[in-house]
XYZ file of C-alpha atoms in Angstrom:
765
model
C 70.518 85.411 134.044
C 71.774 85.068 137.622
C 70.823 87.813 140.005
C 73.841 90.171 140.220
C 75.517 90.884 143.509
C 75.557 94.641 142.915
C 72.111 95.720 141.697
C 73.350 99.294 141.189
C 75.262 98.121 138.122
C 72.264 96.402 136.523
C 69.036 97.855 135.119
C 65.969 96.709 133.193
C 64.286 98.816 130.522
C 61.213 98.573 128.369
C 61.442 100.011 124.858
C 58.490 100.677 122.569
C 59.743 101.039 119.001
C 57.393 102.571 116.433
C 57.915 103.005 112.714
C 58.639 100.407 110.050
C 59.684 97.629 112.437
C 57.511 94.666 111.450
C 58.126 92.442 108.458
C 61.686 93.728 108.015
C 63.654 91.326 110.275
C 63.540 93.631 113.301
C 62.738 91.046 115.999
C 65.516 88.662 114.843
C 67.891 91.640 114.823
C 66.896 92.568 118.406
C 67.313 88.932 119.490
C 70.788 88.676 117.999
C 71.827 92.081 119.375
C 70.637 91.310 122.913
C 72.256 87.862 122.854
C 75.581 89.282 121.667
C 75.507 91.840 124.515
C 74.520 89.154 127.054
C 71.239 90.872 127.916
C 68.205 89.031 129.243
C 64.625 89.819 128.315
C 62.280 89.457 125.380
C 60.883 91.101 122.251
C 57.388 90.904 120.737
C 55.233 92.495 118.068
C 52.046 94.373 118.804
C 49.737 96.490 116.707
C 51.527 99.407 118.363
C 55.017 98.481 117.153
C 57.714 96.329 118.762
C 58.017 95.986 122.541
C 61.407 95.103 124.029
C 62.380 94.390 127.630
C 66.108 94.091 128.319
C 68.193 93.902 131.461
C 71.918 93.855 132.063
C 74.866 96.074 132.841
C 74.669 99.788 132.174
C 77.426 99.699 129.560
C 75.722 96.930 127.600
C 72.324 98.631 127.806
C 73.825 101.866 126.463
C 75.394 99.914 123.606
C 72.080 98.111 122.984
C 70.184 101.373 122.534
C 72.922 102.799 120.309
C 72.989 99.735 118.015
C 69.197 99.553 118.034
C 69.088 103.020 116.471
C 72.083 102.831 114.156
C 72.498 99.150 113.194
C 68.914 98.031 112.538
C 67.972 96.141 109.324
C 68.247 98.280 106.173
C 64.522 98.151 105.373
C 63.512 99.284 108.877
C 63.218 102.801 110.161
C 62.478 104.022 113.676
C 59.958 106.841 113.891
C 59.757 106.943 117.686
C 61.617 105.160 120.483
C 60.133 105.277 123.980
C 62.245 104.124 126.936
C 61.054 103.329 130.474
C 62.998 101.901 133.407
C 61.188 98.987 135.074
C 61.995 96.721 138.033
C 64.695 94.060 137.658
C 63.401 90.491 137.686
C 64.805 86.986 137.501
C 65.041 85.947 133.850
C 67.354 83.664 131.913
C 68.416 84.549 128.366
C 66.569 86.463 125.676
C 63.611 85.245 123.645
C 61.022 86.229 121.024
C 57.559 86.082 122.567
C 54.215 85.660 120.791
C 52.702 88.907 119.605
C 50.437 90.924 121.842
C 47.164 92.596 120.901
C 46.399 96.284 121.356
C 43.270 98.270 120.619
C 44.771 100.680 118.104
C 47.476 100.092 115.513
C 50.438 102.485 115.516
C 53.022 100.493 113.567
C 53.867 100.920 109.910
C 53.164 98.119 107.481
C 55.986 97.266 105.087
C 55.442 97.253 101.365
C 56.217 94.264 99.170
C 59.958 93.878 98.629
C 61.813 92.443 95.616
C 64.053 89.386 96.140
C 67.318 90.119 97.924
C 70.653 89.008 96.474
C 70.847 85.995 98.810
C 67.435 84.726 97.710
C 68.252 85.288 94.033
C 71.448 83.299 94.481
C 69.444 80.415 95.952
C 66.825 80.653 93.206
C 69.391 79.861 90.513
C 71.634 77.494 92.502
C 70.963 73.866 91.461
C 72.419 72.697 94.782
C 70.005 74.753 96.886
C 66.790 73.188 98.138
C 64.836 76.247 96.916
C 66.282 76.068 93.403
C 63.742 77.576 90.976
C 61.067 77.794 93.684
C 58.904 80.802 92.687
C 57.921 81.851 96.228
C 61.175 81.913 98.199
C 61.755 84.841 100.562
C 63.490 85.789 103.808
C 63.335 88.470 106.506
C 64.725 91.030 104.033
C 62.462 90.421 101.053
C 59.195 89.032 99.759
C 55.500 89.849 100.037
C 54.312 91.872 103.017
C 51.381 94.271 102.564
C 49.602 92.017 100.069
C 49.635 88.975 102.391
C 48.927 90.708 105.720
C 45.432 90.056 107.074
C 45.815 91.870 110.403
C 48.364 93.345 112.801
C 50.596 92.508 114.549
C 52.541 90.911 111.722
C 52.847 87.167 112.364
C 52.526 84.150 110.093
C 49.081 83.350 111.484
C 48.004 86.870 110.470
C 49.005 86.326 106.820
C 47.665 84.318 103.902
C 50.581 81.888 104.473
C 48.837 80.604 107.614
C 47.170 77.772 105.692
C 50.563 76.374 104.650
C 52.054 74.220 107.423
C 55.827 74.560 107.539
C 57.840 71.434 106.764
C 60.536 70.251 109.184
C 63.333 72.101 107.391
C 61.420 75.401 107.106
C 60.449 75.114 110.771
C 64.111 74.622 111.673
C 65.149 77.735 109.709
C 62.286 79.744 111.205
C 63.468 78.933 114.730
C 67.226 79.253 114.188
C 68.627 82.636 115.352
C 71.633 82.168 113.070
C 69.498 81.692 109.947
C 68.402 84.671 107.824
C 64.887 83.146 107.761
C 64.655 83.347 111.556
C 61.034 84.467 112.051
C 60.533 85.177 108.331
C 56.743 84.979 108.416
C 56.120 84.122 104.701
C 58.773 81.359 104.784
C 58.036 78.560 102.313
C 59.643 75.968 100.075
C 58.521 73.589 97.329
C 57.649 70.931 99.906
C 55.280 72.983 102.044
C 54.520 76.305 100.351
C 52.395 77.742 97.541
C 52.566 76.219 94.068
C 52.072 77.478 90.523
C 50.115 76.003 87.612
C 48.971 76.925 84.108
C 45.394 76.565 82.957
C 43.307 77.180 79.875
C 39.507 77.173 79.809
C 39.478 76.307 83.512
C 41.623 73.168 83.013
C 45.129 72.674 84.372
C 47.588 71.881 81.596
C 50.873 72.046 83.541
C 52.096 72.409 87.124
C 55.179 73.676 88.971
C 58.322 73.869 86.804
C 56.490 72.504 83.773
C 53.938 75.345 84.081
C 56.680 77.987 84.026
C 58.343 76.422 80.969
C 55.001 76.151 79.170
C 54.232 79.791 79.986
C 57.560 80.888 78.453
C 56.878 78.823 75.314
C 53.421 80.334 74.889
C 54.708 83.870 75.346
C 57.413 83.299 72.743
C 54.893 82.099 70.182
C 52.752 85.207 70.548
C 50.119 84.314 73.141
C 48.748 86.625 75.820
C 48.993 85.282 79.372
C 47.400 86.387 82.600
C 50.029 85.968 85.326
C 49.298 86.125 89.040
C 51.963 88.182 90.761
C 52.479 89.838 94.146
C 49.594 92.305 94.239
C 47.377 90.987 91.465
C 47.346 89.646 87.931
C 49.248 91.032 84.953
C 48.383 90.629 81.311
C 51.659 89.742 79.613
C 52.908 89.300 76.070
C 56.051 89.539 73.942
C 56.930 93.258 73.783
C 58.597 92.849 70.375
C 55.556 91.257 68.705
C 53.510 94.070 67.140
C 50.431 91.982 66.310
C 50.284 90.485 69.817
C 50.670 93.870 71.521
C 47.950 95.295 69.262
C 45.706 92.335 70.111
C 46.303 92.917 73.838
C 45.357 96.575 73.443
C 42.163 95.680 71.629
C 41.110 93.045 74.155
C 41.907 95.191 77.182
C 40.375 98.349 75.694
C 43.650 100.144 76.337
C 43.525 102.657 73.463
C 46.978 104.131 72.878
C 48.073 104.610 76.485
C 51.694 103.433 76.870
C 52.315 99.953 78.257
C 55.010 99.039 80.792
C 57.766 96.642 79.820
C 59.552 94.179 82.111
C 63.140 93.343 81.137
C 65.319 90.573 82.551
C 68.221 92.683 83.830
C 69.880 96.077 83.750
C 72.287 95.159 80.965
C 69.443 94.268 78.593
C 67.485 97.363 79.647
C 70.359 99.578 78.514
C 69.754 98.430 74.942
C 66.386 100.202 74.951
C 66.678 103.262 77.216
C 69.085 105.820 78.632
C 69.710 105.092 82.328
C 71.381 107.525 84.721
C 72.974 106.423 87.985
C 69.950 107.656 89.958
C 67.578 105.795 87.632
C 69.694 102.650 87.918
C 69.439 102.812 91.699
C 65.646 103.056 91.439
C 65.408 100.102 89.058
C 67.480 97.989 91.456
C 65.931 99.284 94.680
C 63.989 96.927 96.992
C 60.716 98.470 95.680
C 61.661 97.937 92.000
C 58.999 100.267 90.591
C 58.251 101.022 86.967
C 60.708 103.810 86.089
C 59.850 106.210 83.279
C 62.976 106.455 81.106
C 64.124 108.147 77.913
C 64.134 105.770 74.937
C 67.321 105.539 72.929
C 67.204 107.297 69.546
C 66.176 105.001 66.700
C 65.485 102.068 69.057
C 63.120 99.870 67.036
C 63.204 96.356 68.464
C 60.158 96.957 70.677
C 56.766 96.868 68.996
C 55.600 100.393 68.032
C 52.287 99.645 69.770
C 54.041 99.440 73.162
C 54.344 103.210 73.676
C 53.044 105.220 70.699
C 53.290 109.002 70.689
C 55.988 109.285 73.351
C 59.757 109.004 73.606
C 59.471 107.661 77.156
C 59.291 104.016 78.198
C 57.983 102.672 81.495
C 60.451 99.930 82.334
C 60.936 97.654 85.328
C 62.906 94.586 86.323
C 61.434 91.255 87.535
C 60.467 91.982 91.153
C 59.373 88.510 92.304
C 60.999 85.063 92.057
C 58.215 83.989 89.691
C 58.963 86.896 87.355
C 62.674 86.056 87.543
C 61.909 82.540 86.299
C 59.612 83.750 83.499
C 61.910 86.389 82.007
C 64.238 85.429 79.178
C 66.195 87.850 76.991
C 62.837 88.682 75.382
C 61.177 91.753 77.040
C 57.557 91.374 78.103
C 54.678 93.824 78.203
C 53.336 93.622 81.762
C 50.138 95.578 82.228
C 47.583 95.326 85.027
C 45.243 92.364 84.804
C 41.894 94.029 84.220
C 39.601 95.327 81.546
C 39.153 98.999 80.773
C 38.024 101.041 83.828
C 38.066 97.967 86.103
C 40.223 97.315 89.198
C 43.087 94.850 89.041
C 42.100 91.186 89.540
C 43.576 89.414 92.598
C 41.605 86.173 93.065
C 41.857 82.994 90.985
C 38.124 82.548 90.452
C 37.794 86.221 89.556
C 40.590 85.765 87.004
C 38.725 82.880 85.390
C 35.601 85.032 85.134
C 37.140 88.350 84.029
C 40.467 87.596 82.370
C 39.794 84.441 80.339
C 38.319 86.510 77.513
C 41.418 88.754 77.499
C 44.123 86.077 77.365
C 45.047 82.673 75.968
C 46.141 81.056 79.257
C 46.403 81.876 82.969
C 49.429 81.234 85.182
C 48.041 80.925 88.710
C 49.229 80.134 92.208
C 47.534 79.400 95.517
C 49.031 82.147 97.690
C 46.084 84.449 98.321
C 46.357 88.230 97.965
C 44.674 90.255 100.711
C 44.540 93.567 98.885
C 45.196 94.590 95.259
C 48.418 96.488 94.700
C 49.282 97.714 91.228
C 52.836 98.576 90.213
C 54.299 101.907 91.288
C 55.425 104.345 88.578
C 58.205 106.845 89.293
C 60.800 108.938 87.566
C 63.871 110.966 88.528
C 63.828 114.742 88.843
C 66.977 116.542 89.989
C 68.534 113.189 90.963
C 65.772 112.152 93.334
C 62.520 110.268 93.345
C 59.527 111.945 91.709
C 56.473 109.658 92.118
C 53.804 109.353 89.427
C 51.887 106.410 90.938
C 52.525 105.314 94.519
C 51.597 101.692 95.014
C 53.504 98.375 95.258
C 56.598 98.689 97.432
C 55.702 102.154 98.744
C 52.150 101.620 100.020
C 51.122 101.891 102.768
C 54.359 103.410 104.109
C 53.473 106.544 106.074
C 54.223 110.173 105.420
C 55.421 111.669 108.680
C 53.329 114.664 109.783
C 54.599 117.531 111.897
C 51.545 117.687 114.129
C 49.178 115.196 115.680
C 45.439 115.602 115.223
C 42.125 113.912 114.602
C 42.014 110.491 112.977
C 40.882 111.205 109.411
C 40.001 108.943 106.504
C 40.294 110.859 103.228
C 39.101 109.389 99.938
C 40.887 111.469 97.301
C 39.302 112.394 93.987
C 37.829 110.722 90.929
C 41.014 109.886 88.995
C 44.163 108.128 90.242
C 42.350 107.556 93.515
C 44.130 106.775 96.762
C 42.877 106.744 100.338
C 44.745 108.285 103.248
C 44.355 107.405 106.909
C 45.889 109.997 109.245
C 46.581 108.725 112.765
C 48.418 111.039 115.164
C 51.649 112.057 113.344
C 51.460 109.486 110.545
C 49.528 109.550 107.267
C 49.134 106.104 105.706
C 48.411 106.303 101.986
C 46.776 103.353 100.322
C 47.918 101.801 97.109
C 46.785 103.283 93.778
C 43.116 102.396 93.220
C 42.776 103.898 89.746
C 39.911 105.836 88.211
C 36.451 105.428 89.727
C 34.562 104.807 86.503
C 32.890 101.455 87.130
C 30.869 99.675 89.846
C 33.826 97.305 90.351
C 36.201 100.190 91.088
C 33.652 101.596 93.528
C 33.616 98.271 95.390
C 37.435 98.241 95.391
C 37.362 101.641 97.114
C 35.023 100.260 99.765
C 37.190 97.176 100.362
C 40.359 99.241 100.628
C 38.811 101.612 103.187
C 37.669 98.771 105.407
C 41.010 96.981 105.031
C 42.953 100.049 106.204
C 40.643 100.688 109.146
C 40.690 97.036 110.169
C 44.491 96.818 109.960
C 44.997 99.823 112.208
C 41.931 99.074 114.373
C 40.640 102.624 114.317
C 37.386 104.408 113.769
C 37.997 107.794 112.165
C 36.871 111.023 113.790
C 36.268 112.630 110.388
C 35.778 111.675 106.756
C 37.225 113.972 104.082
C 36.450 114.085 100.374
C 36.622 116.324 97.318
C 34.331 119.328 97.017
C 32.990 118.092 93.654
C 29.430 116.771 94.292
C 29.509 114.521 91.212
C 32.588 112.509 92.161
C 31.827 108.888 93.016
C 34.413 109.098 95.790
C 32.560 112.065 97.318
C 29.254 110.233 97.101
C 30.821 107.160 98.728
C 32.246 109.373 101.496
C 28.824 110.876 102.182
C 27.280 107.420 102.573
C 30.169 106.156 104.699
C 30.043 109.197 106.998
C 26.284 108.753 107.473
C 26.739 105.059 108.212
C 29.308 105.756 110.942
C 27.593 108.970 112.085
C 30.738 111.008 111.448
C 31.320 114.570 110.245
C 32.151 114.931 106.550
C 34.617 117.628 105.456
C 34.570 118.616 101.772
C 37.903 119.967 100.564
C 38.580 122.096 97.510
C 40.647 120.098 95.036
C 43.568 122.475 94.505
C 43.873 123.453 98.131
C 44.250 119.717 98.789
C 47.001 119.554 96.160
C 48.922 122.338 97.890
C 48.415 120.843 101.353
C 49.637 117.509 100.010
C 52.859 119.109 98.793
C 53.427 120.859 102.125
C 53.012 117.573 103.994
C 55.154 115.733 101.469
C 58.181 118.014 101.995
C 57.490 118.622 105.734
C 57.227 122.354 105.103
C 57.801 124.274 108.325
C 58.247 127.759 106.899
C 55.627 130.456 106.830
C 55.124 132.066 103.438
C 55.237 130.597 99.948
C 53.558 130.859 96.560
C 51.766 127.635 95.617
C 51.334 126.908 91.900
C 48.699 124.265 91.184
C 48.227 123.341 87.527
C 46.065 120.378 86.556
C 43.113 119.357 84.431
C 39.961 119.473 86.511
C 38.994 120.601 89.984
C 35.688 121.943 91.301
C 36.138 125.540 92.450
C 34.442 127.365 95.295
C 32.723 129.528 92.649
C 31.451 126.337 90.912
C 33.790 126.884 87.951
C 36.309 124.249 86.928
C 39.690 125.333 88.234
C 43.119 124.111 87.161
C 45.517 127.038 86.598
C 45.791 128.391 90.142
C 48.171 130.433 92.288
C 47.855 130.425 96.078
C 49.615 132.489 98.720
C 50.295 130.315 101.752
C 50.822 132.258 104.975
C 51.515 130.220 108.123
C 48.506 127.877 108.075
C 46.251 129.626 105.564
C 46.094 129.569 101.778
C 44.460 132.198 99.571
C 43.822 132.067 95.823
C 45.650 135.062 94.386
C 45.742 134.316 90.659
C 44.480 131.998 87.943
C 44.317 131.414 84.223
C 41.474 133.462 82.742
C 38.220 131.527 82.465
C 37.215 130.115 79.106
C 33.954 128.309 78.352
C 34.197 124.520 78.272
C 31.440 123.330 75.916
C 30.022 119.887 76.552
C 31.994 119.083 79.713
C 33.837 115.749 79.591
C 33.125 115.339 75.876
C 35.529 118.215 75.200
C 38.262 116.514 77.217
C 38.055 113.482 74.934
C 37.977 115.670 71.808
C 40.692 118.298 72.249
C 39.672 120.120 69.075
C 36.592 121.311 70.990
C 38.877 122.878 73.598
C 40.961 124.494 70.872
C 37.888 126.031 69.239
C 36.664 127.307 72.600
C 40.029 128.987 73.255
C 40.035 130.503 69.754
C 36.518 131.812 70.368
C 37.522 133.383 73.692
C 40.552 135.010 72.022
C 38.461 136.372 69.131
C 40.328 134.295 66.528
C 38.275 133.161 63.492
C 37.807 129.420 62.986
C 39.808 129.101 59.804
C 40.055 125.619 58.350
C 43.763 126.238 57.839
C 44.067 125.599 61.580
C 44.363 121.821 62.234
C 41.971 121.910 65.181
C 39.229 123.545 63.114
C 39.723 121.122 60.257
C 39.496 118.190 62.697
C 36.058 119.262 63.957
C 33.233 117.967 61.712
C 31.181 120.860 60.250
C 27.957 119.771 61.975
C 29.686 119.582 65.350
C 31.344 122.917 64.647
C 27.943 124.535 64.105
C 26.640 123.153 67.406
C 29.764 124.353 69.215
C 29.307 127.838 67.812
C 25.704 127.933 69.059
C 26.765 126.687 72.496
C 29.432 129.351 72.802
C 27.227 132.141 71.436
C 24.405 131.314 73.869
C 26.687 130.070 76.673
C 24.595 126.892 76.687
C 25.944 123.772 78.400
C 29.213 125.613 78.928
C 31.212 125.512 82.149
C 33.847 128.192 82.791
C 37.300 126.743 83.376
C 40.724 128.072 84.344
C 42.360 124.702 83.661
C 45.993 124.764 82.558
C 45.672 121.116 81.548
C 42.903 122.035 79.121
C 45.079 124.808 77.652
C 47.796 122.216 76.969
C 45.157 120.019 75.293
C 43.947 122.942 73.184
C 47.441 123.825 71.968
C 48.119 120.160 71.166
C 45.040 120.214 68.961
C 45.891 123.586 67.388
C 49.217 122.141 66.239
C 47.583 118.989 64.884
C 49.391 116.799 67.430
C 46.317 115.163 68.985
C 42.630 115.520 68.133
C 41.165 112.514 69.982
C 42.376 111.574 73.470
C 42.200 107.877 74.339
C 43.565 108.445 77.851
C 43.712 111.314 80.320
C 46.593 113.681 79.562
C 47.461 112.188 76.148
C 47.385 115.474 74.172
C 49.785 117.100 76.643
C 52.096 114.055 76.680
C 52.360 114.104 72.894
C 52.814 117.897 72.844
C 55.750 117.553 75.245
C 57.204 114.709 73.165
C 57.442 116.698 69.922
C 58.969 119.839 71.466
C 62.399 120.947 70.256
C 65.080 120.154 72.783
C 66.730 123.571 72.637
C 65.632 126.723 74.529
C 63.036 128.982 72.898
C 61.703 132.468 73.519
C 58.311 132.581 75.264
C 55.195 133.929 73.550
C 53.471 137.012 75.000
C 50.637 136.843 77.518
C 48.658 139.436 79.469
C 48.126 139.882 83.212
C 44.760 141.320 84.287
C 45.025 143.021 87.678
C 42.499 142.144 90.339
C 41.892 140.025 93.395
C 42.648 137.437 92.216
C 44.602 138.570 89.177
C 44.273 136.636 85.921
C 46.524 135.381 83.142
C 44.976 136.051 79.741
C 46.341 133.660 77.079
C 44.852 135.687 74.187
C 48.227 137.111 72.997
C 49.728 133.613 73.249
C 46.999 132.091 71.071
C 47.254 134.855 68.446
C 51.011 134.293 68.244
C 50.609 130.525 67.886
C 48.089 130.923 65.057
C 50.403 133.397 63.320
C 53.239 130.866 63.555
C 50.937 128.199 62.117
C 50.159 130.470 59.160
C 53.904 131.044 58.666
C 54.367 127.251 58.782
C 56.706 127.349 61.740
C 57.393 123.701 62.747
C 55.096 122.318 65.423
C 58.175 121.248 67.409
C 59.306 124.871 67.669
C 55.831 126.131 68.613
C 55.552 123.449 71.287
C 58.902 124.441 72.763
C 57.910 128.131 72.786
C 54.576 127.249 74.413
C 56.345 125.356 77.216
C 58.671 128.329 77.679
C 55.642 130.614 77.923
C 54.024 128.621 80.732
C 57.352 128.595 82.576
C 57.590 132.367 82.169
C 54.012 132.802 83.495
C 55.078 131.073 86.708
C 58.264 133.118 86.952
C 56.294 136.330 86.412
C 54.040 135.517 89.377
C 57.069 134.545 91.453
C 58.713 137.922 90.806
C 55.456 139.774 91.423
C 54.824 138.222 94.826
C 58.452 138.465 95.905
C 58.236 142.179 95.156
C 54.869 142.625 96.883
C 55.175 140.443 99.985
C 58.710 139.083 99.952
C 57.862 135.484 98.973
C 60.986 133.602 97.934
C 59.673 130.020 97.925
C 57.453 128.341 95.338
C 55.649 125.030 95.579
C 54.779 123.247 92.319
C 51.944 120.716 92.385
C 49.181 119.284 90.196
C 49.182 116.834 87.305
C 50.587 119.319 84.765
C 53.890 119.105 86.647
C 54.304 115.518 85.498
C 55.528 117.271 82.332
C 59.302 117.047 82.746
C 60.094 119.646 80.113
C 57.939 122.210 81.911
C 59.158 121.230 85.369
C 62.822 121.422 84.367
C 62.375 124.748 82.579
C 60.516 126.303 85.526
C 63.098 124.949 87.946
C 66.041 126.285 85.947
C 64.514 129.738 85.555
C 63.568 130.019 89.231
C 66.920 128.730 90.472
C 68.630 131.321 88.290
C 66.568 133.986 90.053
C 67.444 132.603 93.517
C 64.022 131.175 94.389
C 63.578 128.094 96.567
C 61.451 125.442 94.860
C 59.377 122.707 96.516
C 58.377 119.653 94.470
C 56.911 116.287 95.412
C 59.148 113.552 96.815
C 56.911 110.941 98.469
C 53.469 111.245 96.869
C 52.454 112.135 93.297
C 51.865 115.689 92.137
C 48.753 114.365 90.386
C 45.470 113.370 92.030
C 47.136 110.315 93.580
C 48.403 112.634 96.319
C 45.381 114.769 97.195
C 43.997 112.411 99.867
C 47.033 113.375 101.977
C 46.184 117.067 101.603
C 42.535 116.411 102.418
C 43.608 114.928 105.760
C 45.548 118.049 106.774
C 42.763 120.425 105.777
C 40.093 118.294 107.479
C 42.163 118.417 110.657
C 42.200 122.223 110.440
C 45.994 122.301 110.186
C 45.675 124.207 106.895
C 42.726 126.482 106.099
C 41.584 128.795 103.336
C-alpha cells in the first residue's frame, strides 16, 4: 500500500480475536474481507487466538470490524475482540503469516465436523478428483480436535503433517478463492491417508476395493471394526438378529441399547418419529446420536438392538468414510472396545484388542490424537438436552461469568469427563466413560495431559469428587501431589447444581435446586441422591432429601434391584410376601441373608437416592430384577408407563432441617395396587406423577417460605423424559421458572464443570 498523502484519514489497528476462531476458516475469511476492503496488513494464529493487523481508511476499517463480527464463518464464534491502535507502517497488500507461539493457550479448539454439502457433492461426483475419497474435507468441515497435536492450529501441528501435499492440493491450499484455502487437513487420494481391510493382521483389500469388501462382509452378517474420526466402531447389520446378539456377547454389552447409523433422513423416518428440532440435530455439523421415539410396531430392526425401550439412538454418517459404507441397510455402530474399556484409537491397539471381537478390521493411516466417542443428545422443549457430550461438542468451552483460578477437575466415577477452567472459559473434555478398568484409568491420565499440553497451562488447583473410593479421586490425589498443588474435594450433588448454574449462565440470586441421581457421597458419609438445595447468591444449602433407607451390600444391590425393593419394603414395614414380584425374584437363601443384614444393620449404607427408589419400584412391578447397565431398571420403568396423566400416590413430609420425604405411603399404595392387579403400566405412570408432585410440593413450600420462584433440575434421574416433562408442565402451570441443562449433561458427565466453580470459591456450601 502506498503511503497516503493525508495520514489523518488512515489508521492501523491490531485485533486479538478469541473464541472459536481456529480450524473454522477464520483466517481465509479475514484475508478475503481485508482484500475486498483494500486493507493492508496480516493475520496469524497463536495459542491465544487470531491476531490481525489492518490499515486503511477509517470507513473501510469500520466496515472491516463490523463484518468481522457479523459475517464470520458459520462455525466460528467470537468470545472476545480486543482492538488497539498502532503506528502506521509501509506495507503492501494483505497476507496470512505463519503462526506465532505464546506461553498460554486462550483459543477454543473446534470439534470434529461432519462433511459439508460441497464436500458431499464432490464425494459422489464421478468428475471430481476427490470422487469417493474417504478423507476429503475443507475449511468448513472435517476432523479437528482428534487430529490436533498442539496449538496454534496449523497443518504441522496435526497428524496430517506426515502427508506431503501434492501439487494440486498445494495449489488449493494457497488459493484465496478456493474453499480449501488454508484448510489444514487438506488431502486427496494422491497424497493423503488411505484405507484398507485386514483379517488376522493381513491386508486383503485396499482403497475402493476395501470399502466394497467391507460392505459385502457386513451384508453377509460379519462384525467389522471400523476406524472412524475419534476411534474405532464395532459395526454390523442392524437387521440381523443373530449378528447383533453375537456382537453383544463378544463385547460384553449385556442388554444396553446400541446406536444405529442410517444412510439418510428419509430412511431414518421409516424407523423413528422425527420432529423438526430433532431433524435439525441429526443434520447439524456435529451430527450426534439423537435419542428418538421408535415408530409403533416397527419390526425391521433386530430386537437385540434396543431391548426394553421404545427409544432408538440414531445418527447419520458423519464422515466421508461412513458415507461410502452406508447402503440402505442400517448398521449398528457401537464404540470399538470391550466391556469397561476405553475406545480404541490406534491400529496396533485394534489388532490386539478388537481382533477377538470382530471378523475383519477396516483401517486407515490418519492417526487420532485423542479418543472421542460419539455424542448422545435428545430434544427437550425444542432445544438441545445433552446426554453424552463428546464428538463435535468437545472441547468447546462453556462461557463463565467470572474469571478465577486455573482449575483441572476430574469429575466422578461414571460418565467421566475432565474440565479445565481458564479465566472465563471452561473446556470440557470428551466423554471418557466409566472408570472401571486399568485401561480407562490410563485414558484419564492421557486426556488430562493432552488438555494441559494443548492450552499450555499448569493448574492452580485440582478438584475431584468427595468420595474417597472413586478412582478419579485417587488419581487426582496422586496428580496433585506430583505437581505440588492444592486438592479440593467437592460434594457430588453440590457439583451437579453448580454445573447447572454454569450451564445456563445463572445470574440471579435465589433458587431451589433439585438434584436426583443414583449415587453421591454425602457430607454425613451417607449415599445421597434425592436432594433439595436452596441457592442464595453464591451459597447452597441442603434443605430437604428423600428419607434414608438402608442399602444392603452396596453395589451388589444396584445390580440386583430386588434387593433395593426388599430394603424399601423393610423400611416401610411391609411384609415380604412372595406375591410381590421383587420378593419372588430374590432366592430364599439370599432373602434370609438380607433380612439378617437389615435386622442387624450389618454392611448397610444409608441412602437417600432417588435413582435407587426408581430401581426398587421397577423391581416391585416385576419390570427389571437384574440390571446389566446403570439405570436400566428406571429406563424400563419409564418405557412401560401409560401415556395418559395419572393421579399421584400419597407421600409424607417430615419437618426438620433438612426436611425429609418419606415414601412409606407411596410404597404401601403400590403394593395395594399390585394385590388388586392394577396394570404395571398404570402404577408406573402414577409413580412418575408422584415424584413430579414431590418436586412441586417443595417448590410451593419454599416459594411460600422464602419467595423462591425458580427451580433448577439436575442429576441423572432427569434423563427420564416422562418425569422431566411432567415436572415442567406442572411447574409452568404454577408460574415457576425452570432451569434445565443445555450444554452439558444432567448426569455425571457434567459434574466436572461444577467442581471447577466450587473449587474456585465462586459457589460455596
